[in-house]
Amino acid sequence: MVTTADSVRILVPVGMLGAGFPPETVDRGLALGADVIAVDGGSTDSGPYYLGAGTAKTARAAVARDLRLLLRAAATAGIPLVVGSCGTSGTDAGVDWVAGITREILTEEGLQLRLATIYSSQQAADLDLDRIRPLPPAGDLDRATLESCTNIVGMMGHEPIAAALTAGADVVLAGRATDTAVAAAYPLLKGMPAGPVWHAAKIVECGGQCTTNPRAGGVLATVDPTGFTIEPLDASNACTPTSVAAHMLYETVNPFSMREPAGTIEVGDAIYRALDERRVRVEGSRFAPAAQHTIKLEGARITGYETMSFTAIRDPHILGQIDTWTALLRKMIIEWVSGTIGLAEGDYSFDIRRYGYDAVLGDLDPATGPPREVGVMLLVHAADQATATAVAKVANPLMLHLPTPDLDYLPSLAFATSPAETERGPVYEFALNHVVEVSSPTSLFRVCLEDNR
């Protein structure tokens, strides 16, 4: 049974399950009186592949290592463990993957913890287009786009997690959730005010990133009726007003406000104050409830197949004319592909990325001198894998021996791998940047409570 409290202590060991953390920092969090352990299990940071394919970016062994430590801690302290966005993207397959690991550990460790899974995958046919609206810069959504997605998830707020906890779950494994909802659910359930809860949840979402040494481990946030206090779990680490306030700049459009499914976090009037050399007190945060509860939809679809080739240039003569060489390479690939396998430019596409020169910043790169060496990545995109690979193979001699126009010999460049062509398989893109209006915060999500005690 959930009862109200004077304060709630949230232990966040790391920014993402599977990223690793020092075990002793979790022990310290328990010693400080943690009431709940909350950790995010994924995000869209690594692109659309993991959502589209329904697979995790983290290694199973790494997730199992972190889960084992956290399940032991939760059992020892008698406190709940909440994991959000399981399996990176929060698909049903991702939830089942983490749940499978969790069940194995519970059995191996002899732990009697009741498990709840929350599923957030959506079927295109079940979504009402009339209740979906775009987020900038997306346009209106059509049924064909919805149906083209290999996976669609709804991003839950705290309510489904709170429902699982209320039903008696000791461990909650949630599908796609806002990073903040994972940490906010338990303190909101215990009666803490929304303003401090949501602000604290935002600050601790990435564990130690709000500290002066993010590699040292996670943090503990104590929320009470007037604000929250945050401190690192590593005794040698520190939070400062700057390090804490700065996290509102992370992944937000506006550092003074951030939208959640149920409303908006408002921190423009928040005051950040150092209690000592390690701890920071924050007061003045507010939460403005929305007139209409909305759930963000994330979906990914296959755009084709990709083959990659990578060569390296050390020749100073070519590097002194790298733009000329690249333009020639592009021109020659188009001509050779047309002449050898008869493909027009519309039948495929390719991208040339020059690492060590401008692959990261492009035209924004301030460097003016010739680079010492450049790695040239060729990415070929086509409707099928065989075509993408065929184009990359046609480009192979050019990637190895193409001279600049003024050279009277063929240089030898250096492929990074043998074979030079690496088939990357299906390539995905995000197809949805929309929200759906819902009548209930839990209507799109399915909570399953297991009787495994």
Short mmCIF file of C-alpha atoms in Angstrom, two decimals:
data_model
loop_
_atom_site.label_atom_id
_atom_site.label_comp_id
_atom_site.label_asym_id
_atom_site.label_seq_id
_atom_site.Cartn_x
_atom_site.Cartn_y
_atom_site.Cartn_z
CA MET A 1 0.00 0.00 0.00
CA VAL A 2 1.36 3.45 -0.94
CA THR A 3 1.14 6.14 1.74
CA THR A 4 2.20 9.79 1.77
CA ALA A 5 5.63 10.81 3.08
CA ASP A 6 7.42 13.90 4.35
CA SER A 7 10.14 13.45 1.73
CA VAL A 8 11.23 10.94 -0.91
CA ARG A 9 14.80 10.01 -1.79
CA ILE A 10 15.40 8.94 -5.40
CA LEU A 11 18.55 6.95 -6.19
CA VAL A 12 19.65 7.22 -9.82
CA PRO A 13 22.78 5.07 -10.26
CA VAL A 14 23.61 5.86 -13.90
CA GLY A 15 22.20 7.60 -16.93
CA MET A 16 21.34 4.37 -18.78
CA LEU A 17 20.99 0.77 -17.71
CA GLY A 18 23.99 -1.13 -19.03
CA ALA A 19 26.35 1.85 -18.94
CA GLY A 20 27.88 0.64 -15.67
CA PHE A 21 28.41 2.23 -12.27
CA PRO A 22 30.59 1.61 -9.19
CA PRO A 23 28.69 -0.83 -6.91
CA GLU A 24 29.76 1.07 -3.79
CA THR A 25 27.88 4.16 -4.93
CA VAL A 26 24.59 2.25 -4.80
CA ASP A 27 25.51 0.98 -1.33
CA ARG A 28 26.03 4.59 -0.28
CA GLY A 29 22.65 5.56 -1.70
CA LEU A 30 20.97 2.87 0.37
CA ALA A 31 22.85 4.06 3.45
CA LEU A 32 21.53 7.56 2.80
CA GLY A 33 17.99 6.21 2.94
CA ALA A 34 16.95 5.82 -0.69
CA ASP A 35 13.22 5.18 -1.10
CA VAL A 36 13.27 4.16 -4.75
CA ILE A 37 15.83 3.26 -7.44
CA ALA A 38 15.11 4.73 -10.86
CA VAL A 39 17.11 4.26 -14.06
CA ASP A 40 16.51 4.93 -17.72
CA GLY A 41 16.98 2.06 -20.15
CA GLY A 42 17.29 3.86 -23.45
CA SER A 43 16.60 6.83 -25.69
CA THR A 44 16.51 7.91 -29.33
CA ASP A 45 20.02 9.39 -29.09
CA SER A 46 21.55 6.64 -31.21
CA GLY A 47 19.20 7.09 -34.14
CA PRO A 48 16.20 5.24 -35.57
CA TYR A 49 17.73 1.79 -36.06
CA TYR A 50 17.02 0.47 -32.56
CA LEU A 51 13.37 1.48 -32.71
CA GLY A 52 12.91 0.32 -36.29
CA ALA A 53 14.57 -3.05 -35.71
CA GLY A 54 13.26 -3.47 -32.16
CA THR A 55 16.70 -4.33 -30.81
CA ALA A 56 18.84 -2.93 -27.99
CA LYS A 57 22.07 -0.98 -28.36
CA THR A 58 23.37 -2.28 -25.04
CA ALA A 59 25.08 -5.62 -24.54
CA ARG A 60 23.06 -8.23 -22.68
CA ALA A 61 25.94 -8.88 -20.28
CA ALA A 62 26.18 -5.18 -19.42
CA VAL A 63 22.44 -4.89 -18.75
CA ALA A 64 22.51 -8.06 -16.65
CA ARG A 65 25.46 -6.79 -14.62
CA ASP A 66 23.70 -3.55 -13.74
CA LEU A 67 20.34 -5.23 -13.12
CA ARG A 68 21.85 -7.79 -10.77
CA LEU A 69 23.32 -5.07 -8.57
CA LEU A 70 20.12 -3.02 -8.60
CA LEU A 71 17.82 -5.98 -7.92
CA ARG A 72 19.97 -6.99 -4.98
CA ALA A 73 19.88 -3.41 -3.70
CA ALA A 74 16.11 -3.14 -4.09
CA ALA A 75 15.58 -6.44 -2.27
CA THR A 76 18.01 -5.55 0.51
CA ALA A 77 16.42 -2.15 1.18
CA GLY A 78 12.84 -3.22 0.47
CA ILE A 79 12.37 -0.42 -2.05
CA PRO A 80 11.04 -0.46 -5.63
CA LEU A 81 13.18 -0.46 -8.77
CA VAL A 82 11.85 1.36 -11.84
CA VAL A 83 13.40 0.97 -15.30
CA GLY A 84 12.09 3.00 -18.25
CA SER A 85 12.47 2.70 -22.04
CA CYS A 86 13.59 -0.92 -21.76
CA GLY A 87 15.67 -2.30 -24.59
CA THR A 88 16.76 1.17 -25.77
CA SER A 89 13.60 2.18 -27.65
CA GLY A 90 10.93 0.82 -25.33
CA THR A 91 9.26 -1.54 -27.79
CA ASP A 92 7.36 -4.55 -26.46
CA ALA A 93 10.29 -6.70 -27.60
CA GLY A 94 12.64 -4.50 -25.57
CA VAL A 95 10.51 -4.87 -22.45
CA ASP A 96 10.39 -8.64 -22.88
CA TRP A 97 14.17 -8.73 -23.39
CA VAL A 98 14.87 -6.91 -20.11
CA ALA A 99 12.14 -8.89 -18.34
CA GLY A 100 13.76 -12.15 -19.43
CA ILE A 101 17.10 -11.04 -17.98
CA THR A 102 15.37 -9.91 -14.79
CA ARG A 103 13.57 -13.24 -14.28
CA GLU A 104 16.85 -15.13 -14.69
CA ILE A 105 18.54 -12.97 -12.07
CA LEU A 106 15.64 -13.22 -9.62
CA THR A 107 15.80 -17.01 -9.88
CA GLU A 108 19.59 -17.18 -9.60
CA GLU A 109 19.67 -14.82 -6.62
CA GLY A 110 16.61 -16.28 -4.91
CA LEU A 111 14.95 -12.85 -4.75
CA GLN A 112 11.22 -12.60 -4.07
CA LEU A 113 10.35 -9.44 -5.99
CA ARG A 114 7.08 -8.91 -7.82
CA LEU A 115 7.62 -7.88 -11.43
CA ALA A 116 5.44 -5.59 -13.52
CA THR A 117 5.92 -4.95 -17.23
CA ILE A 118 4.38 -1.99 -19.05
CA TYR A 119 4.00 -2.22 -22.82
CA SER A 120 3.98 0.89 -25.00
CA SER A 121 4.06 -0.43 -28.59
CA GLN A 122 1.21 0.86 -30.75
CA GLN A 123 -0.54 -0.62 -33.77
CA ALA A 124 -1.04 1.78 -36.66
CA ALA A 125 -4.60 0.58 -37.19
CA ASP A 126 -5.53 1.47 -33.61
CA LEU A 127 -4.39 5.10 -33.80
CA ASP A 128 -6.98 7.77 -34.59
CA LEU A 129 -5.56 10.23 -37.11
CA ASP A 130 -8.10 12.85 -36.04
CA ARG A 131 -6.51 12.95 -32.58
CA ILE A 132 -2.90 13.14 -33.81
CA ARG A 133 -1.19 16.47 -34.41
CA PRO A 134 2.36 17.25 -35.59
CA LEU A 135 5.21 18.74 -33.63
CA PRO A 136 7.41 21.22 -35.53
CA PRO A 137 8.79 20.78 -38.12
CA ALA A 138 6.67 17.72 -39.01
CA GLY A 139 3.56 18.04 -41.14
CA ASP A 140 0.17 16.40 -40.90
CA LEU A 141 0.24 12.63 -40.63
CA ASP A 142 -1.35 10.26 -43.13
CA ARG A 143 -2.33 6.63 -42.74
CA ALA A 144 0.34 5.45 -45.21
CA THR A 145 3.13 6.93 -43.08
CA LEU A 146 1.76 5.27 -39.96
CA GLU A 147 1.51 1.91 -41.67
CA SER A 148 5.03 2.19 -43.09
CA CYS A 149 6.54 2.11 -39.59
CA THR A 150 8.04 -1.18 -38.49
CA ASN A 151 7.63 -0.12 -34.85
CA ILE A 152 5.62 2.62 -33.14
CA VAL A 153 5.78 3.42 -29.43
CA GLY A 154 3.95 5.88 -27.24
CA MET A 155 6.03 7.80 -24.72
CA MET A 156 4.35 7.39 -21.34
CA GLY A 157 4.38 9.81 -18.47
CA HIS A 158 4.47 8.75 -14.83
CA GLU A 159 0.90 7.46 -14.60
CA PRO A 160 1.32 3.86 -15.91
CA ILE A 161 4.39 3.44 -13.70
CA ALA A 162 2.47 4.73 -10.69
CA ALA A 163 -0.35 2.32 -11.50
CA ALA A 164 2.08 -0.61 -11.48
CA LEU A 165 3.56 0.49 -8.15
CA THR A 166 0.10 0.93 -6.64
CA ALA A 167 -0.81 -2.59 -7.77
CA GLY A 168 2.08 -3.94 -5.71
CA ALA A 169 5.03 -4.16 -8.10
CA ASP A 170 8.51 -4.25 -6.60
CA VAL A 171 10.19 -4.01 -10.00
CA VAL A 172 8.66 -2.01 -12.85
CA LEU A 173 10.00 -2.54 -16.37
CA ALA A 174 8.42 0.09 -18.58
CA GLY A 175 8.36 0.53 -22.32
CA ARG A 176 9.04 3.93 -23.84
CA ALA A 177 8.80 6.59 -21.16
CA THR A 178 9.98 10.13 -20.74
CA ASP A 179 13.32 10.12 -18.95
CA THR A 180 11.79 12.21 -16.17
CA ALA A 181 8.74 9.98 -15.64
CA VAL A 182 10.97 7.12 -14.48
CA ALA A 183 12.20 9.17 -11.51
CA ALA A 184 9.00 11.18 -10.95
CA ALA A 185 6.48 8.34 -10.59
CA TYR A 186 7.26 7.23 -7.03
CA PRO A 187 7.59 10.65 -5.34
CA LEU A 188 4.39 11.84 -7.04
CA LEU A 189 2.67 8.72 -5.78
CA LYS A 190 3.90 9.52 -2.27
CA GLY A 191 2.33 12.97 -2.38
CA MET A 192 5.30 15.17 -3.20
CA PRO A 193 4.44 18.42 -5.09
CA ALA A 194 4.68 18.26 -8.86
CA GLY A 195 7.01 21.25 -9.33
CA PRO A 196 9.96 19.98 -7.27
CA VAL A 197 9.36 16.37 -8.37
CA TRP A 198 9.48 17.02 -12.10
CA HIS A 199 12.41 19.43 -11.84
CA ALA A 200 14.39 16.97 -9.71
CA ALA A 201 13.55 14.17 -12.13
CA LYS A 202 14.89 16.21 -15.02
CA ILE A 203 18.12 16.99 -13.18
CA VAL A 204 18.81 13.35 -12.20
CA GLU A 205 17.73 11.71 -15.47
CA CYS A 206 21.34 11.16 -16.58
CA GLY A 207 22.73 10.17 -13.20
CA GLY A 208 26.05 11.86 -12.50
CA GLN A 209 25.91 14.20 -15.48
CA CYS A 210 24.72 16.95 -13.14
CA THR A 211 27.89 16.61 -11.03
CA THR A 212 31.43 17.91 -11.46
CA ASN A 213 32.67 14.38 -12.27
CA PRO A 214 30.03 12.48 -14.29
CA ARG A 215 32.17 9.32 -14.43
CA ALA A 216 32.09 8.85 -10.65
CA GLY A 217 28.57 7.40 -10.44
CA GLY A 218 25.02 8.49 -9.83
CA VAL A 219 23.13 10.85 -7.56
CA LEU A 220 20.53 10.95 -4.81
CA ALA A 221 17.73 13.52 -4.95
CA THR A 222 15.62 14.20 -1.86
CA VAL A 223 12.27 15.79 -2.70
CA ASP A 224 10.15 17.49 -0.05
CA PRO A 225 7.17 19.87 -0.04
CA THR A 226 9.26 22.98 -0.75
CA GLY A 227 11.98 21.80 -3.11
CA PHE A 228 14.70 19.21 -3.54
CA THR A 229 18.29 18.55 -2.53
CA ILE A 230 20.73 16.68 -4.73
CA GLU A 231 24.06 15.09 -3.92
CA PRO A 232 26.47 12.66 -5.62
CA LEU A 233 26.69 9.05 -4.49
CA ASP A 234 30.49 9.19 -4.65
CA ALA A 235 31.79 10.96 -1.56
CA SER A 236 34.63 12.54 -3.56
CA ASN A 237 32.26 13.99 -6.18
CA ALA A 238 30.27 17.22 -5.96
CA CYS A 239 27.18 19.00 -7.18
CA THR A 240 27.36 22.77 -7.60
CA PRO A 241 24.61 25.24 -8.44
CA THR A 242 26.15 25.57 -11.89
CA SER A 243 26.42 21.83 -12.56
CA VAL A 244 22.83 21.28 -11.44
CA ALA A 245 21.28 24.26 -13.23
CA ALA A 246 23.23 23.45 -16.39
CA HIS A 247 21.37 20.20 -16.85
CA MET A 248 18.26 22.15 -17.81
CA LEU A 249 20.20 23.02 -20.97
CA TYR A 250 20.46 19.34 -21.86
CA GLU A 251 18.04 18.10 -24.55
CA THR A 252 15.57 20.94 -24.03
CA VAL A 253 14.27 23.57 -26.43
CA ASN A 254 13.93 26.07 -23.59
CA PRO A 255 16.15 25.82 -20.47
CA PHE A 256 13.36 27.30 -18.33
CA SER A 257 10.54 24.97 -19.32
CA MET A 258 9.98 21.45 -20.61
CA ARG A 259 6.80 19.70 -21.70
CA GLU A 260 5.70 16.38 -20.22
CA PRO A 261 2.59 14.43 -21.23
CA ALA A 262 0.64 15.91 -18.31
CA GLY A 263 1.94 19.48 -18.42
CA THR A 264 4.99 21.73 -18.39
CA ILE A 265 7.91 22.00 -15.98
CA GLU A 266 8.54 25.69 -15.19
CA VAL A 267 11.92 26.54 -13.60
CA GLY A 268 12.38 30.20 -14.53
CA ASP A 269 11.95 31.22 -10.88
CA ALA A 270 13.98 28.36 -9.41
CA ILE A 271 16.79 29.22 -6.99
CA TYR A 272 19.89 27.00 -6.86
CA ARG A 273 21.83 27.22 -3.60
CA ALA A 274 24.90 25.34 -2.36
CA LEU A 275 24.27 23.74 1.04
CA ASP A 276 27.94 22.76 1.31
CA GLU A 277 30.76 21.77 -1.02
CA ARG A 278 28.82 18.71 -2.30
CA ARG A 279 25.08 19.32 -2.07
CA VAL A 280 22.72 21.72 -3.83
CA ARG A 281 19.26 22.87 -2.75
CA VAL A 282 16.69 23.90 -5.37
CA GLU A 283 13.43 25.74 -4.64
CA GLY A 284 10.88 27.67 -6.68
CA SER A 285 10.10 25.05 -9.35
CA ARG A 286 6.54 24.80 -10.68
CA PHE A 287 4.51 22.44 -12.82
CA ALA A 288 1.68 23.75 -15.01
CA PRO A 289 -0.88 21.04 -15.85
CA ALA A 290 -1.89 20.84 -19.51
CA ALA A 291 -5.48 21.32 -20.61
CA GLN A 292 -5.11 18.22 -22.79
CA HIS A 293 -2.99 15.19 -21.95
CA THR A 294 -0.91 14.11 -24.95
CA ILE A 295 1.36 11.16 -25.68
CA LYS A 296 4.28 11.57 -28.06
CA LEU A 297 4.47 8.95 -30.78
CA GLU A 298 7.80 7.65 -32.07
CA GLY A 299 7.97 5.51 -35.18
CA ALA A 300 10.69 4.31 -37.54
CA ARG A 301 10.55 2.81 -41.01
CA ILE A 302 12.95 1.21 -43.50
CA THR A 303 14.20 3.56 -46.21
CA GLY A 304 16.37 1.04 -48.04
CA TYR A 305 19.64 -0.83 -47.58
CA GLU A 306 23.17 0.43 -47.11
CA THR A 307 26.70 -0.69 -47.90
CA MET A 308 29.73 1.08 -46.46
CA SER A 309 33.31 1.34 -47.67
CA PHE A 310 36.13 3.15 -45.89
CA THR A 311 39.52 4.20 -47.21
CA ALA A 312 42.26 6.42 -45.80
CA ILE A 313 44.35 9.09 -47.51
CA ARG A 314 47.81 10.08 -46.28
CA ASP A 315 49.22 11.48 -49.56
CA PRO A 316 49.90 15.21 -48.89
CA HIS A 317 49.41 16.09 -52.54
CA ILE A 318 45.86 14.71 -52.57
CA LEU A 319 45.12 16.14 -49.14
CA GLY A 320 46.13 19.57 -50.38
CA GLN A 321 43.32 19.26 -52.96
CA ILE A 322 40.84 17.18 -50.98
CA ASP A 323 37.79 19.09 -52.26
CA THR A 324 38.91 18.63 -55.87
CA TRP A 325 39.59 14.94 -55.26
CA THR A 326 36.17 14.45 -53.62
CA ALA A 327 34.37 16.17 -56.49
CA LEU A 328 36.20 13.94 -58.96
CA LEU A 329 35.38 10.83 -56.93
CA ARG A 330 31.70 11.75 -56.92
CA LYS A 331 31.70 12.40 -60.67
CA MET A 332 33.56 9.18 -61.48
CA ILE A 333 31.28 7.00 -59.31
CA ILE A 334 28.21 8.29 -61.13
CA GLU A 335 29.82 7.72 -64.55
CA TRP A 336 31.19 4.27 -63.73
CA VAL A 337 27.96 3.03 -62.15
CA SER A 338 26.00 4.20 -65.18
CA GLY A 339 28.47 2.63 -67.61
CA THR A 340 28.99 -0.70 -65.84
CA ILE A 341 25.70 -1.67 -64.17
CA GLY A 342 23.37 0.74 -65.95
CA LEU A 343 21.93 2.51 -62.92
CA ALA A 344 20.68 6.08 -63.14
CA GLU A 345 21.26 8.49 -60.27
CA GLY A 346 17.66 8.05 -59.11
CA ASP A 347 18.21 4.30 -58.64
CA TYR A 348 20.58 4.77 -55.71
CA SER A 349 22.28 7.46 -53.65
CA PHE A 350 25.60 7.81 -51.91
CA ASP A 351 27.28 10.00 -49.35
CA ILE A 352 30.99 10.76 -49.01
CA ARG A 353 32.14 11.66 -45.49
CA ARG A 354 35.70 12.87 -44.92
CA TYR A 355 36.78 12.11 -41.37
CA GLY A 356 39.67 14.23 -40.23
CA TYR A 357 38.57 17.04 -42.52
CA ASP A 358 34.92 18.07 -42.30
CA ALA A 359 32.85 14.93 -41.63
CA VAL A 360 31.59 16.21 -38.28
CA LEU A 361 31.09 19.95 -38.79
CA GLY A 362 30.85 20.22 -42.56
CA ASP A 363 30.99 23.81 -43.77
CA LEU A 364 31.11 25.04 -40.16
CA ASP A 365 34.60 23.61 -39.64
CA PRO A 366 36.97 26.53 -38.90
CA ALA A 367 40.11 24.68 -40.01
CA THR A 368 41.80 26.21 -43.06
CA GLY A 369 45.02 24.22 -43.53
CA PRO A 370 45.30 20.82 -45.26
CA PRO A 371 44.73 17.84 -42.92
CA ARG A 372 47.47 15.34 -42.14
CA GLU A 373 45.30 12.36 -43.01
CA VAL A 374 41.67 11.79 -43.96
CA GLY A 375 39.42 8.76 -43.70
CA VAL A 376 36.90 8.68 -46.53
CA MET A 377 33.65 6.87 -45.82
CA LEU A 378 31.40 5.94 -48.72
CA LEU A 379 27.80 5.12 -47.78
CA VAL A 380 25.69 3.74 -50.62
CA HIS A 381 21.92 3.61 -50.21
CA ALA A 382 19.59 1.62 -52.47
CA ALA A 383 16.27 -0.16 -52.45
CA ASP A 384 17.97 -3.54 -51.94
CA GLN A 385 21.24 -4.74 -50.46
CA ALA A 386 22.58 -6.25 -53.68
CA THR A 387 22.31 -2.96 -55.54
CA ALA A 388 23.96 -1.00 -52.73
CA THR A 389 26.86 -3.44 -52.63
CA ALA A 390 27.21 -3.46 -56.41
CA VAL A 391 27.60 0.33 -56.44
CA ALA A 392 30.18 0.16 -53.64
CA LYS A 393 32.13 -2.48 -55.56
CA VAL A 394 32.15 -0.31 -58.69
CA ALA A 395 33.56 2.49 -56.53
CA ASN A 396 36.25 0.21 -55.05
CA PRO A 397 39.05 0.96 -57.57
CA LEU A 398 38.34 4.67 -57.30
CA MET A 399 38.51 4.56 -53.50
CA LEU A 400 41.89 2.82 -53.79
CA HIS A 401 43.69 4.52 -56.68
CA LEU A 402 41.94 7.75 -57.75
CA PRO A 403 44.47 10.54 -58.43
CA THR A 404 43.85 14.25 -58.52
CA PRO A 405 43.58 15.65 -62.09
CA ASP A 406 47.18 16.93 -62.04
CA LEU A 407 48.81 13.63 -61.03
CA ASP A 408 50.42 11.48 -63.72
CA TYR A 409 50.45 8.32 -61.58
CA LEU A 410 47.94 6.27 -59.61
CA PRO A 411 48.30 6.68 -55.83
CA SER A 412 47.63 3.81 -53.42
CA LEU A 413 45.20 4.64 -50.65
CA ALA A 414 44.35 2.33 -47.75
CA PHE A 415 41.13 0.40 -47.18
CA ALA A 416 40.34 -0.12 -43.52
CA THR A 417 38.89 -3.62 -43.99
CA SER A 418 39.02 -6.63 -46.27
CA PRO A 419 36.62 -7.01 -47.93
CA ALA A 420 36.35 -3.28 -48.38
CA GLU A 421 32.56 -3.36 -48.57
CA THR A 422 30.51 -3.84 -45.38
CA GLU A 423 26.81 -4.53 -45.79
CA ARG A 424 24.92 -2.63 -43.11
CA GLY A 425 21.53 -4.13 -43.86
CA PRO A 426 18.27 -2.17 -43.63
CA VAL A 427 18.48 1.54 -42.89
CA TYR A 428 15.76 3.27 -40.88
CA GLU A 429 14.47 6.80 -40.50
CA PHE A 430 12.24 8.40 -37.88
CA ALA A 431 8.83 8.84 -39.49
CA LEU A 432 6.83 10.30 -36.60
CA ASN A 433 7.22 13.52 -34.66
CA HIS A 434 3.64 13.78 -33.46
CA VAL A 435 1.50 13.65 -30.35
CA VAL A 436 -1.84 11.97 -29.86
CA GLU A 437 -4.53 13.40 -27.59
CA VAL A 438 -5.75 10.82 -25.08
CA SER A 439 -8.69 10.68 -22.71
CA SER A 440 -6.66 8.83 -20.09
CA PRO A 441 -2.90 8.93 -19.32
CA THR A 442 -2.85 5.13 -19.20
CA SER A 443 -5.12 4.25 -22.12
CA LEU A 444 -2.32 3.51 -24.61
CA PHE A 445 -0.32 1.34 -22.22
CA ARG A 446 -0.73 -2.19 -20.92
CA VAL A 447 0.37 -3.04 -17.37
CA CYS A 448 1.03 -6.71 -16.62
CA LEU A 449 1.68 -7.66 -12.99
CA GLU A 450 3.27 -11.05 -12.42
CA ASP A 451 2.59 -13.18 -9.36
CA ASN A 452 6.16 -14.36 -8.95
CA ARG A 453 6.74 -13.95 -5.23
#
